[in-house]
Amino acid sequence: MTATQQKVDEVELLQSVYPEYIAVDKEDLVRCRGLEEEEQEHPVLRLTLNFPLLQICVTLPSFYPETEPAELRFQTCLLSSLQEEELFHSLMKITNESLGECVLLDVVSAATEYLESIQSAIPTSPSTERQSTTMTNISRLWYYAHHIYSREKRTNMLKWSRELDLTGFILPGKPGVICIEGNADNSREFNVRVRAMNWQLLRLQHEEQEKERLFTEFKELIFDVHGRSNNHQDLGQFRTFLEERNIGDVFTIFFRV
């Protein structure tokens, strides 16, 4: 796959995750799409992500992601000069240490997580804190994976779900999502097993304690796929899947939108 093809695939993935926030230079995109199969020419692709409190301007140079890192600029009203410098160096570390990999989802996630950590440090009134005295007995774990392709991993997770009486789903592809729910002991056992497998990136993104299950089985989710390698599922359809089950807030937790 050429560098141009990889740039187009990554932009299409971002458009499916952040449709209301992304603005892509149309001339750049048309030019890239017209040269996806060419090896001699690698055009630049520019885009902007305009979140409520954060703007990220991105330039994908000619040989991104193979040998050139993404070029980043950001603006936000939340940070001091020192904090802006700290965030900038953190994002540049991601881009410089991941040559050969498409990293914009990781960049957006790191930037929004940093801003949220700054906001959460602001003291809040006790009256605004959520309190609960309800006893819970269902543990629901949500995992974010850089990708889930391996048939062996997917088969193992399906087998463990039956063994441990877990329900939920796997969203294979890039990125990947895993949701499991069941009693606390079995959920912890699954957590130990899944983390023992070899991953480029796997993180426990969110954890809930509930009185009832959301799902009746454990299965793989398959939506429309795109990308030259057919490895990006339609995350807009995934978002709809969650919203139909009244858990659309989880999409925001994963992708900060």
XYZ file of N, CA and C in Angstrom:
771
model
N 0.853 -1.196 0.000
C 0.000 0.000 0.000
C 0.882 1.237 0.000
N 0.606 2.181 -0.887
C 1.416 3.395 -0.973
C 1.133 4.333 0.194
N 2.051 5.299 0.390
C 1.847 6.299 1.434
C 0.560 7.078 1.178
N 0.267 7.354 -0.088
C -0.950 8.101 -0.417
C -2.196 7.308 -0.051
N -2.190 6.008 -0.336
C -3.330 5.170 0.032
C -3.535 5.167 1.537
N -2.451 5.087 2.291
C -2.561 5.063 3.749
C -3.121 6.383 4.274
N -2.708 7.502 3.682
C -3.241 8.798 4.108
C -4.750 8.871 3.865
N -5.181 8.449 2.681
C -6.608 8.495 2.358
C -7.397 7.592 3.300
N -6.902 6.389 3.557
C -7.601 5.466 4.456
C -7.739 6.060 5.854
N -6.663 6.701 6.336
C -6.715 7.255 7.688
C -7.693 8.424 7.765
N -7.724 9.258 6.749
C -8.670 10.375 6.743
C -10.107 9.854 6.702
N -10.371 8.814 5.922
C -11.716 8.242 5.869
C -12.120 7.666 7.223
N -11.161 7.065 7.928
C -11.442 6.568 9.272
C -11.790 7.720 10.208
N -11.025 8.796 10.166
C -11.308 9.961 11.005
C -12.670 10.563 10.668
N -13.024 10.570 9.404
C -14.331 11.098 9.003
C -15.470 10.271 9.566
N -15.252 8.961 9.719
C -16.306 8.111 10.285
C -16.416 8.272 11.794
N -15.299 8.610 12.455
C -15.303 8.774 13.914
C -15.747 10.177 14.317
N -15.263 11.190 13.591
C -15.513 12.585 13.949
C -16.177 13.345 12.796
N -17.311 12.877 12.286
C -17.887 13.506 11.085
C -18.236 14.976 11.266
N -18.630 15.367 12.485
C -19.041 16.746 12.701
C -17.882 17.669 13.060
N -16.689 17.125 13.238
C -15.565 17.934 13.688
C -14.425 18.058 12.677
N -14.410 17.219 11.668
C -13.275 17.176 10.750
C -13.543 18.010 9.500
N -12.527 18.747 9.084
C -12.569 19.503 7.825
C -11.311 19.154 7.047
N -11.492 18.559 5.881
C -10.367 18.109 5.065
C -10.226 19.040 3.870
N -8.992 19.390 3.529
C -8.761 20.188 2.334
C -9.230 19.382 1.115
N -10.299 19.838 0.481
C -10.938 19.064 -0.588
C -10.016 18.860 -1.782
N -9.248 19.889 -2.141
C -8.339 19.748 -3.275
C -7.260 18.711 -2.979
N -6.747 18.741 -1.754
C -5.750 17.738 -1.365
C -6.335 16.332 -1.466
N -7.558 16.164 -0.955
C -8.159 14.843 -0.928
C -8.442 14.339 -2.342
N -8.956 15.213 -3.204
C -9.215 14.812 -4.595
C -7.910 14.413 -5.276
N -6.872 15.191 -5.044
C -5.577 14.897 -5.642
C -5.046 13.554 -5.145
N -5.160 13.304 -3.843
C -4.675 12.038 -3.280
C -5.467 10.851 -3.835
N -6.767 11.002 -3.910
C -7.578 9.905 -4.420
C -7.262 9.610 -5.881
N -6.861 10.629 -6.619
C -6.518 10.403 -8.019
C -5.152 9.782 -8.224
N -4.343 9.758 -7.158
C -2.977 9.243 -7.276
C -2.695 8.090 -6.334
N -3.753 7.452 -5.824
C -3.552 6.390 -4.828
C -2.698 5.240 -5.354
N -2.808 4.950 -6.637
C -2.079 3.815 -7.185
C -0.693 4.210 -7.702
N -0.377 5.505 -7.699
C 0.898 5.973 -8.246
C 2.004 5.819 -7.209
N 3.156 5.380 -7.647
C 4.306 5.255 -6.760
C 5.233 6.466 -6.873
N 5.104 7.253 -7.984
C 6.068 8.317 -8.225
C 5.729 9.607 -7.481
N 4.452 9.850 -7.230
C 4.051 11.125 -6.648
C 3.267 10.902 -5.367
N 3.607 11.664 -4.325
C 2.968 11.505 -3.020
C 2.539 12.878 -2.517
N 1.322 13.303 -2.806
C 0.887 14.649 -2.414
C 0.680 14.788 -0.910
N 0.754 16.024 -0.467
C 0.474 16.371 0.927
C -1.042 16.381 1.138
N -1.463 16.060 2.368
C -2.890 16.086 2.704
C -3.066 16.851 4.008
N -3.941 17.878 3.991
C -4.143 18.732 5.165
C -5.575 18.610 5.675
N -5.712 18.662 6.991
C -7.030 18.579 7.604
C -7.016 19.297 8.940
N -8.208 19.621 9.432
C -8.363 20.281 10.722
C -9.469 19.585 11.503
N -9.225 19.383 12.779
C -10.227 18.836 13.695
C -10.620 19.945 14.659
N -11.883 20.344 14.595
C -12.376 21.458 15.408
C -13.301 20.933 16.505
N -12.721 20.626 17.662
C -13.504 20.204 18.811
C -13.935 21.446 19.605
N -14.901 21.310 20.512
C -15.402 22.490 21.227
C -14.317 23.314 21.916
N -13.327 22.659 22.525
C -12.297 23.391 23.258
C -10.903 23.157 22.690
N -10.823 22.573 21.520
C -9.518 22.206 20.972
C -9.582 22.183 19.453
N -8.609 22.811 18.813
C -8.455 22.725 17.365
C -7.087 22.110 17.071
N -7.093 21.060 16.246
C -5.848 20.410 15.838
C -5.728 20.541 14.320
N -4.659 21.193 13.879
C -4.386 21.330 12.443
C -3.284 20.335 12.076
N -3.549 19.537 11.057
C -2.660 18.432 10.705
C -2.229 18.559 9.249
N -0.953 18.368 9.005
C -0.435 18.212 7.652
C 0.219 16.846 7.563
N -0.250 16.033 6.622
C 0.346 14.728 6.371
C 1.283 14.882 5.187
N 2.598 14.899 5.439
C 3.552 15.169 4.361
C 3.629 14.044 3.335
N 4.440 14.244 2.327
C 4.451 13.345 1.167
C 4.651 11.884 1.551
N 5.576 11.617 2.458
C 5.900 10.226 2.757
C 5.433 9.792 4.141
N 4.398 10.486 4.660
C 3.701 9.994 5.851
C 2.844 8.804 5.425
N 2.759 7.748 6.225
C 3.404 7.548 7.533
C 4.727 6.795 7.461
N 5.202 6.521 6.237
C 6.326 5.603 6.100
C 7.621 6.156 6.688
N 7.999 7.376 6.271
C 9.287 7.923 6.720
C 9.193 9.346 7.237
N 8.022 9.963 7.156
C 7.856 11.330 7.649
C 6.720 11.370 8.674
N 6.913 12.030 9.817
C 5.837 12.135 10.803
C 4.806 13.180 10.414
N 3.624 13.071 10.993
C 2.593 14.096 10.794
C 3.054 15.406 11.420
N 2.688 16.519 10.786
C 2.985 17.850 11.321
C 1.735 18.374 12.020
N 1.890 18.835 13.259
C 0.745 19.192 14.099
C 0.831 20.630 14.589
N -0.313 21.295 14.639
C -0.481 22.563 15.360
C -1.814 22.473 16.095
N -1.894 23.049 17.280
C -3.156 23.014 18.001
C -3.389 24.342 18.712
N -4.651 24.601 18.968
C -5.054 25.802 19.704
C -6.102 25.404 20.734
N -5.969 25.959 21.937
C -6.955 25.729 22.988
C -6.867 26.875 23.989
N -7.987 27.187 24.587
C -8.009 28.268 25.573
C -7.825 27.749 26.991
N -7.636 26.445 27.153
C -7.610 25.851 28.492
C -6.225 25.799 29.118
N -5.181 25.914 28.307
C -3.850 25.616 28.802
C -2.986 26.851 28.965
N -2.086 26.772 29.927
C -1.046 27.779 30.073
C 0.039 27.507 29.031
N 0.969 28.434 28.886
C 2.058 28.249 27.926
C 2.873 27.005 28.250
N 3.118 26.784 29.523
C 3.882 25.600 29.934
C 3.126 24.315 29.605
N 1.816 24.311 29.853
C 1.014 23.134 29.548
C 0.921 22.887 28.046
N 0.833 23.963 27.256
C 0.814 23.811 25.795
C 2.111 23.170 25.307
N 3.227 23.613 25.877
C 4.522 23.046 25.483
C 4.597 21.570 25.869
N 4.091 21.241 27.053
C 4.102 19.857 27.500
C 3.252 18.971 26.579
N 2.066 19.465 26.220
C 1.200 18.702 25.328
C 1.834 18.554 23.953
N 2.426 19.636 23.425
C 3.038 19.572 22.105
C 4.138 18.515 22.067
N 5.004 18.496 23.063
C 6.090 17.510 23.094
C 5.544 16.099 23.227
N 4.452 15.936 23.968
C 3.835 14.620 24.110
C 3.292 14.123 22.769
N 2.639 15.008 22.024
C 2.085 14.616 20.726
C 3.189 14.350 19.712
N 4.235 15.169 19.726
C 5.334 14.943 18.789
C 6.058 13.633 19.084
N 6.094 13.252 20.346
C 6.709 11.973 20.694
C 5.932 10.826 20.062
N 4.603 10.922 20.079
C 3.774 9.885 19.451
C 4.074 9.795 17.964
N 4.123 10.948 17.285
C 4.330 10.929 15.833
C 5.736 10.473 15.459
N 6.731 10.909 16.216
C 8.114 10.582 15.864
C 8.482 9.141 16.186
N 7.841 8.571 17.196
C 8.173 7.199 17.588
C 7.320 6.160 16.879
N 6.425 6.606 16.000
C 5.509 5.658 15.349
C 5.601 5.732 13.832
N 6.791 6.016 13.301
C 6.947 6.038 11.850
C 6.566 4.682 11.273
N 5.829 4.725 10.180
C 5.316 3.496 9.595
C 3.907 3.173 10.023
N 3.400 3.888 11.048
C 2.050 3.668 11.571
C 1.210 4.930 11.403
N -0.066 4.754 11.093
C -1.005 5.876 11.089
C -1.383 6.194 12.531
N -1.172 7.426 12.963
C -1.226 7.725 14.395
C -2.259 8.776 14.783
N -3.061 9.269 13.844
C -3.898 10.417 14.181
C -4.952 10.108 15.238
N -5.512 8.900 15.243
C -6.447 8.552 16.314
C -5.760 8.604 17.669
N -4.521 8.120 17.735
C -3.773 8.148 18.990
C -3.455 9.589 19.394
N -3.146 10.439 18.416
C -2.848 11.846 18.701
C -4.080 12.540 19.279
N -5.234 12.349 18.647
C -6.460 12.981 19.138
C -6.802 12.484 20.536
N -6.675 11.170 20.738
C -6.980 10.603 22.051
C -6.056 11.167 23.125
N -4.756 11.262 22.829
C -3.796 11.792 23.804
C -4.080 13.250 24.118
N -4.418 14.037 23.096
C -4.677 15.464 23.316
C -5.925 15.674 24.165
N -6.998 14.957 23.840
C -8.240 15.146 24.591
C -8.126 14.603 26.015
N -7.389 13.506 26.186
C -7.175 12.984 27.536
C -6.397 13.982 28.385
N -5.417 14.637 27.779
C -4.637 15.635 28.518
C -5.529 16.790 28.957
N -6.366 17.276 28.049
C -7.268 18.368 28.402
C -8.237 17.956 29.500
N -8.733 16.733 29.416
C -9.666 16.259 30.440
C -8.979 16.160 31.797
N -7.696 15.776 31.802
C -6.970 15.691 33.076
C -6.815 17.082 33.688
N -6.627 18.093 32.839
C -6.516 19.475 33.334
C -7.862 19.922 33.910
N -8.941 19.626 33.188
C -10.275 20.027 33.649
C -10.660 19.305 34.937
N -10.296 18.031 35.037
C -10.693 17.257 36.222
C -9.955 17.718 37.471
N -8.837 18.425 37.281
C -8.084 18.927 38.433
C -8.733 20.152 39.060
N -9.700 20.730 38.359
C -10.414 21.888 38.906
C -11.387 21.403 39.975
N -11.329 21.903 41.204
C -12.208 21.419 42.273
C -13.681 21.604 41.920
N -14.480 20.628 42.309
C -15.924 20.701 42.102
C -16.643 20.620 43.433
N -17.831 21.153 43.454
C -18.636 21.123 44.665
C -19.118 19.704 44.943
N -19.129 19.270 46.213
C -19.622 17.921 46.522
C -21.033 17.685 46.003
N -21.823 18.734 45.877
C -23.199 18.552 45.431
C -23.272 18.127 43.986
N -22.164 18.329 43.222
C -22.178 17.955 41.811
C -21.678 16.542 41.587
N -21.188 15.901 42.640
C -20.656 14.555 42.483
C -21.787 13.548 42.536
N -21.685 12.552 41.634
C -22.696 11.504 41.592
C -22.469 10.526 42.733
N -23.529 10.228 43.465
C -23.448 9.283 44.568
C -24.395 8.126 44.301
N -23.975 6.939 44.720
C -24.817 5.765 44.517
C -24.630 4.804 45.671
N -25.736 4.334 46.219
C -25.674 3.342 47.287
C -26.259 2.012 46.833
N -26.541 1.900 45.517
C -27.138 0.682 44.994
C -26.086 -0.410 44.873
N -26.364 -1.572 45.374
C -25.482 -2.706 45.237
C -25.515 -3.190 43.796
N -24.340 -3.491 43.240
C -24.259 -3.970 41.871
C -23.624 -5.355 41.846
N -23.918 -6.097 40.792
C -23.344 -7.438 40.697
C -22.888 -7.811 39.295
N -22.983 -6.889 38.342
C -22.502 -7.133 36.998
C -21.359 -6.160 36.707
N -20.227 -6.701 36.304
C -19.076 -5.879 35.946
C -18.978 -5.830 34.426
N -18.925 -4.620 33.866
C -18.825 -4.457 32.411
C -17.521 -3.722 32.091
N -16.672 -4.352 31.283
C -15.371 -3.807 30.937
C -15.327 -3.467 29.449
N -14.784 -2.302 29.140
C -14.660 -1.833 27.760
C -13.179 -1.642 27.440
N -12.717 -2.300 26.380
C -11.314 -2.227 25.983
C -11.171 -1.552 24.620
N -10.115 -0.758 24.485
C -9.734 -0.166 23.197
C -8.463 -0.852 22.731
N -8.444 -1.318 21.474
C -7.259 -1.950 20.901
C -6.831 -1.184 19.654
N -5.536 -1.078 19.457
C -5.037 -0.440 18.231
C -5.620 -1.141 17.006
N -5.675 -2.467 17.055
C -6.342 -3.242 16.018
C -6.648 -4.634 16.557
N -7.646 -5.265 15.979
C -7.961 -6.671 16.279
C -8.132 -7.377 14.944
N -7.093 -8.088 14.535
C -7.148 -8.858 13.295
C -7.070 -10.369 13.560
N -6.240 -10.753 14.521
C -5.867 -12.152 14.725
C -7.082 -13.053 14.939
N -7.183 -14.065 14.074
C -8.255 -15.044 14.241
C -8.078 -15.826 15.534
N -6.840 -16.083 15.929
C -6.594 -16.828 17.164
C -7.096 -16.053 18.384
N -6.801 -14.774 18.439
C -7.265 -13.959 19.567
C -8.789 -13.929 19.621
N -9.400 -13.740 18.474
C -10.866 -13.636 18.435
C -11.506 -14.953 18.839
N -10.929 -16.069 18.387
C -11.458 -17.381 18.755
C -11.310 -17.625 20.250
N -10.152 -17.237 20.797
C -9.931 -17.419 22.236
C -10.944 -16.619 23.053
N -11.189 -15.388 22.663
C -12.127 -14.556 23.418
C -13.544 -15.115 23.352
N -13.936 -15.627 22.200
C -15.258 -16.252 22.084
C -15.341 -17.496 22.974
N -14.266 -18.281 23.004
C -14.235 -19.486 23.843
C -14.281 -19.118 25.325
N -13.523 -18.102 25.727
C -13.525 -17.686 27.135
C -14.884 -17.154 27.554
N -15.563 -16.493 26.658
C -16.880 -15.939 27.018
C -17.852 -17.056 27.390
N -17.776 -18.167 26.664
C -18.648 -19.310 27.000
C -18.210 -19.939 28.321
N -16.915 -20.096 28.490
C -16.387 -20.717 29.702
C -16.716 -19.890 30.945
N -16.651 -18.560 30.829
C -16.808 -17.666 31.985
C -18.198 -17.036 32.072
N -19.107 -17.467 31.201
C -20.476 -16.936 31.189
C -20.484 -15.419 31.050
N -19.779 -14.946 30.013
C -19.702 -13.523 29.742
C -20.505 -13.183 28.495
N -21.086 -12.001 28.468
C -21.768 -11.504 27.284
C -21.082 -10.214 26.843
N -21.403 -9.765 25.625
C -20.787 -8.559 25.097
C -20.453 -8.729 23.634
N -19.305 -8.158 23.207
C -18.971 -8.236 21.789
C -17.505 -7.910 21.547
N -17.058 -8.273 20.350
C -15.771 -7.840 19.800
C -16.075 -7.041 18.542
N -15.472 -5.871 18.408
C -15.501 -5.124 17.156
C -14.116 -5.263 16.532
N -13.941 -6.215 15.595
C -12.614 -6.400 14.995
C -12.296 -5.292 14.010
N -11.028 -5.201 13.630
C -10.590 -4.186 12.693
C -9.659 -3.196 13.364
N -9.518 -2.045 12.744
C -8.634 -0.991 13.249
C -9.401 0.326 13.291
N -9.633 0.875 14.511
C -9.306 0.326 15.819
C -10.248 -0.806 16.194
N -9.950 -1.505 17.290
C -10.799 -2.580 17.771
C -11.384 -2.244 19.130
N -12.536 -2.821 19.407
C -13.207 -2.605 20.694
C -13.664 -3.952 21.232
N -13.518 -4.136 22.532
C -14.016 -5.332 23.219
C -14.884 -4.880 24.381
N -16.048 -5.472 24.516
C -16.913 -5.237 25.676
C -17.272 -6.581 26.265
N -17.037 -6.757 27.563
C -17.463 -7.994 28.232
C -18.223 -7.621 29.503
N -19.192 -8.461 29.858
C -19.948 -8.241 31.098
C -20.278 -9.590 31.722
N -20.260 -9.604 33.035
C -20.535 -10.815 33.791
C -20.221 -10.564 35.245
N -20.176 -11.631 36.046
C -19.877 -11.396 37.459
C -18.432 -10.934 37.614
N -18.142 -10.283 38.721
C -16.865 -9.593 38.889
C -15.675 -10.542 38.793
N -15.781 -11.721 39.411
C -14.661 -12.655 39.388
C -14.348 -13.120 37.970
N -15.384 -13.450 37.206
C -15.163 -13.913 35.839
C -14.649 -12.787 34.938
N -15.119 -11.572 35.182
C -14.618 -10.435 34.405
C -13.140 -10.197 34.688
N -12.741 -10.326 35.942
C -11.327 -10.175 36.288
C -10.483 -11.270 35.634
N -11.015 -12.487 35.584
C -10.280 -13.584 34.960
C -10.094 -13.317 33.472
N -11.145 -12.842 32.799
C -11.026 -12.485 31.389
C -9.967 -11.402 31.212
N -9.963 -10.424 32.108
C -9.003 -9.324 32.028
C -7.571 -9.840 32.088
N -7.323 -10.798 32.978
C -5.981 -11.385 33.096
C -5.599 -12.092 31.793
N -6.529 -12.860 31.244
C -6.219 -13.641 30.045
C -6.011 -12.756 28.826
N -6.880 -11.754 28.649
C -6.778 -10.943 27.436
C -5.518 -10.079 27.468
N -5.113 -9.636 28.650
C -3.901 -8.825 28.744
C -2.639 -9.664 28.558
N -2.739 -10.962 28.764
C -1.582 -11.838 28.596
C -1.255 -12.072 27.119
N -2.191 -11.769 26.215
C -1.926 -11.911 24.792
C -1.077 -10.738 24.302
N -0.445 -10.928 23.165
C 0.447 -9.905 22.613
C -0.353 -8.876 21.821
N -0.293 -7.605 22.268
C -1.028 -6.524 21.614
C -0.084 -5.387 21.287
N -0.327 -4.698 20.181
C 0.386 -3.446 19.938
C -0.075 -2.399 20.936
N -1.390 -2.341 21.159
C -1.962 -1.465 22.185
C -3.287 -2.051 22.622
N -3.448 -2.261 23.909
C -4.725 -2.655 24.492
C -4.850 -1.933 25.815
N -5.946 -1.171 25.987
C -6.136 -0.505 27.274
C -7.584 -0.672 27.725
N -7.729 -0.806 29.035
C -9.058 -0.839 29.636
C -9.553 0.601 29.666
N -10.480 0.920 28.769
C -10.903 2.300 28.572
C -11.973 2.734 29.569
N -12.813 1.792 29.995
C -13.961 2.180 30.821
C -14.439 0.954 31.574
N -14.931 1.159 32.783
C -15.455 0.056 33.604
C -16.741 0.507 34.281
N -17.736 -0.374 34.289
C -19.033 -0.058 34.888
C -19.458 -1.195 35.818
N -20.209 -0.842 36.825
C -20.851 -1.816 37.703
C -22.361 -1.636 37.569
N -23.047 -2.688 37.174
C -24.469 -2.594 36.880
C -25.254 -3.700 37.573
N -26.573 -3.536 37.575
C -27.453 -4.554 38.162
C -27.893 -5.574 37.123
N -27.871 -5.186 35.843
C -28.340 -6.084 34.797
C -27.378 -6.060 33.618
N -27.456 -7.120 32.818
C -26.656 -7.182 31.602
C -27.330 -6.370 30.491
N -26.498 -5.879 29.576
C -27.005 -5.214 28.380
C -27.183 -6.196 27.224
N -26.358 -7.240 27.212
C -26.315 -8.147 26.082
C -26.718 -9.560 26.499
N -27.211 -10.322 25.546
C -27.665 -11.689 25.832
C -26.685 -12.741 25.350
N -25.666 -12.325 24.600
C -24.671 -13.253 24.076
C -23.367 -12.514 23.860
N -22.324 -13.261 23.506
C -21.042 -12.662 23.155
C -20.777 -12.974 21.693
N -20.563 -11.941 20.882
C -20.420 -12.165 19.449
C -19.523 -11.095 18.831
N -19.163 -11.315 17.573
C -18.439 -10.309 16.812
C -19.428 -9.386 16.114
N -19.090 -8.094 16.091
C -19.894 -7.116 15.360
C -19.240 -6.860 14.000
N -20.030 -6.913 12.960
C -19.533 -6.646 11.620
C -20.410 -5.577 10.977
N -19.787 -4.451 10.630
C -20.473 -3.377 9.925
C -19.835 -3.230 8.543
N -20.233 -2.197 7.799
C -19.609 -1.946 6.505
C -18.123 -1.664 6.721
N -17.295 -2.187 5.833
C -15.853 -1.981 5.954
C -15.376 -1.104 4.804
N -14.259 -0.403 5.041
C -13.662 0.415 3.998
C -12.167 0.422 4.202
N -11.467 1.178 3.383
C -10.007 1.139 3.394
C -9.526 0.140 2.356
N -8.327 0.380 1.826
C -7.797 -0.496 0.782
C -7.613 -1.929 1.266
N -7.392 -2.101 2.546
C -7.230 -3.448 3.095
C -8.507 -3.965 3.737
N -9.619 -3.217 3.583
C -10.885 -3.594 4.207
C -10.713 -3.880 5.699
N -9.971 -2.985 6.373
C -9.697 -3.219 7.794
C -10.293 -2.156 8.713
N -11.022 -1.174 8.142
C -11.667 -0.144 8.953
C -13.178 -0.349 8.905
N -13.773 -0.669 10.050
C -15.222 -0.788 10.086
C -15.854 0.606 10.176
N -17.105 0.686 9.757
C -17.817 1.961 9.783
C -18.147 2.310 11.232
N -17.400 3.249 11.801
C -17.603 3.603 13.204
C -18.861 4.431 13.405
N -19.378 5.027 12.336
C -20.683 5.678 12.440
C -21.774 4.665 12.733
N -21.713 3.494 12.089
C -22.677 2.428 12.354
C -22.481 1.869 13.763
N -21.235 1.794 14.203
C -20.967 1.332 15.567
C -21.567 2.307 16.579
N -21.434 3.593 16.302
C -22.014 4.608 17.198
C -23.535 4.439 17.275
N -24.174 4.190 16.127
C -25.623 3.978 16.104
C -25.987 2.740 16.911
N -25.189 1.670 16.774
C -25.405 0.441 17.543
C -25.439 0.743 19.040
N -24.504 1.557 19.506
C -24.455 1.899 20.929
C -25.633 2.775 21.331
N -25.944 3.755 20.504
C -27.034 4.678 20.829
C -28.372 3.947 20.898
N -28.568 2.956 20.046
C -29.815 2.190 20.079
C -29.982 1.418 21.383
N -28.889 1.200 22.083
C -28.928 0.499 23.364
C -28.744 1.450 24.541
N -28.886 2.751 24.244
C -28.805 3.802 25.265
C -27.453 3.852 25.966
N -26.405 3.524 25.218
C -25.045 3.606 25.764
C -24.161 4.406 24.812
N -24.748 5.392 24.141
C -23.985 6.212 23.215
C -22.857 6.978 23.870
N -22.955 7.193 25.186
C -21.893 7.916 25.887
C -20.569 7.160 25.846
N -20.634 5.845 25.652
C -19.402 5.056 25.583
C -18.580 5.456 24.358
N -19.243 5.773 23.259
C -18.530 6.211 22.061
C -17.731 7.480 22.365
N -18.336 8.376 23.138
C -17.637 9.598 23.529
C -16.429 9.275 24.402
N -16.568 8.311 25.290
C -15.456 7.910 26.147
C -14.301 7.355 25.314
N -14.621 6.597 24.282
C -13.593 6.004 23.434
C -12.935 7.026 22.525
N -13.738 7.864 21.883
C -13.232 8.714 20.814
C -13.307 10.202 21.126
N -13.703 10.565 22.376
C -13.646 11.939 22.873
C -14.468 12.894 22.016
N -15.666 12.483 21.606
C -16.528 13.361 20.833
C -17.864 13.513 21.536
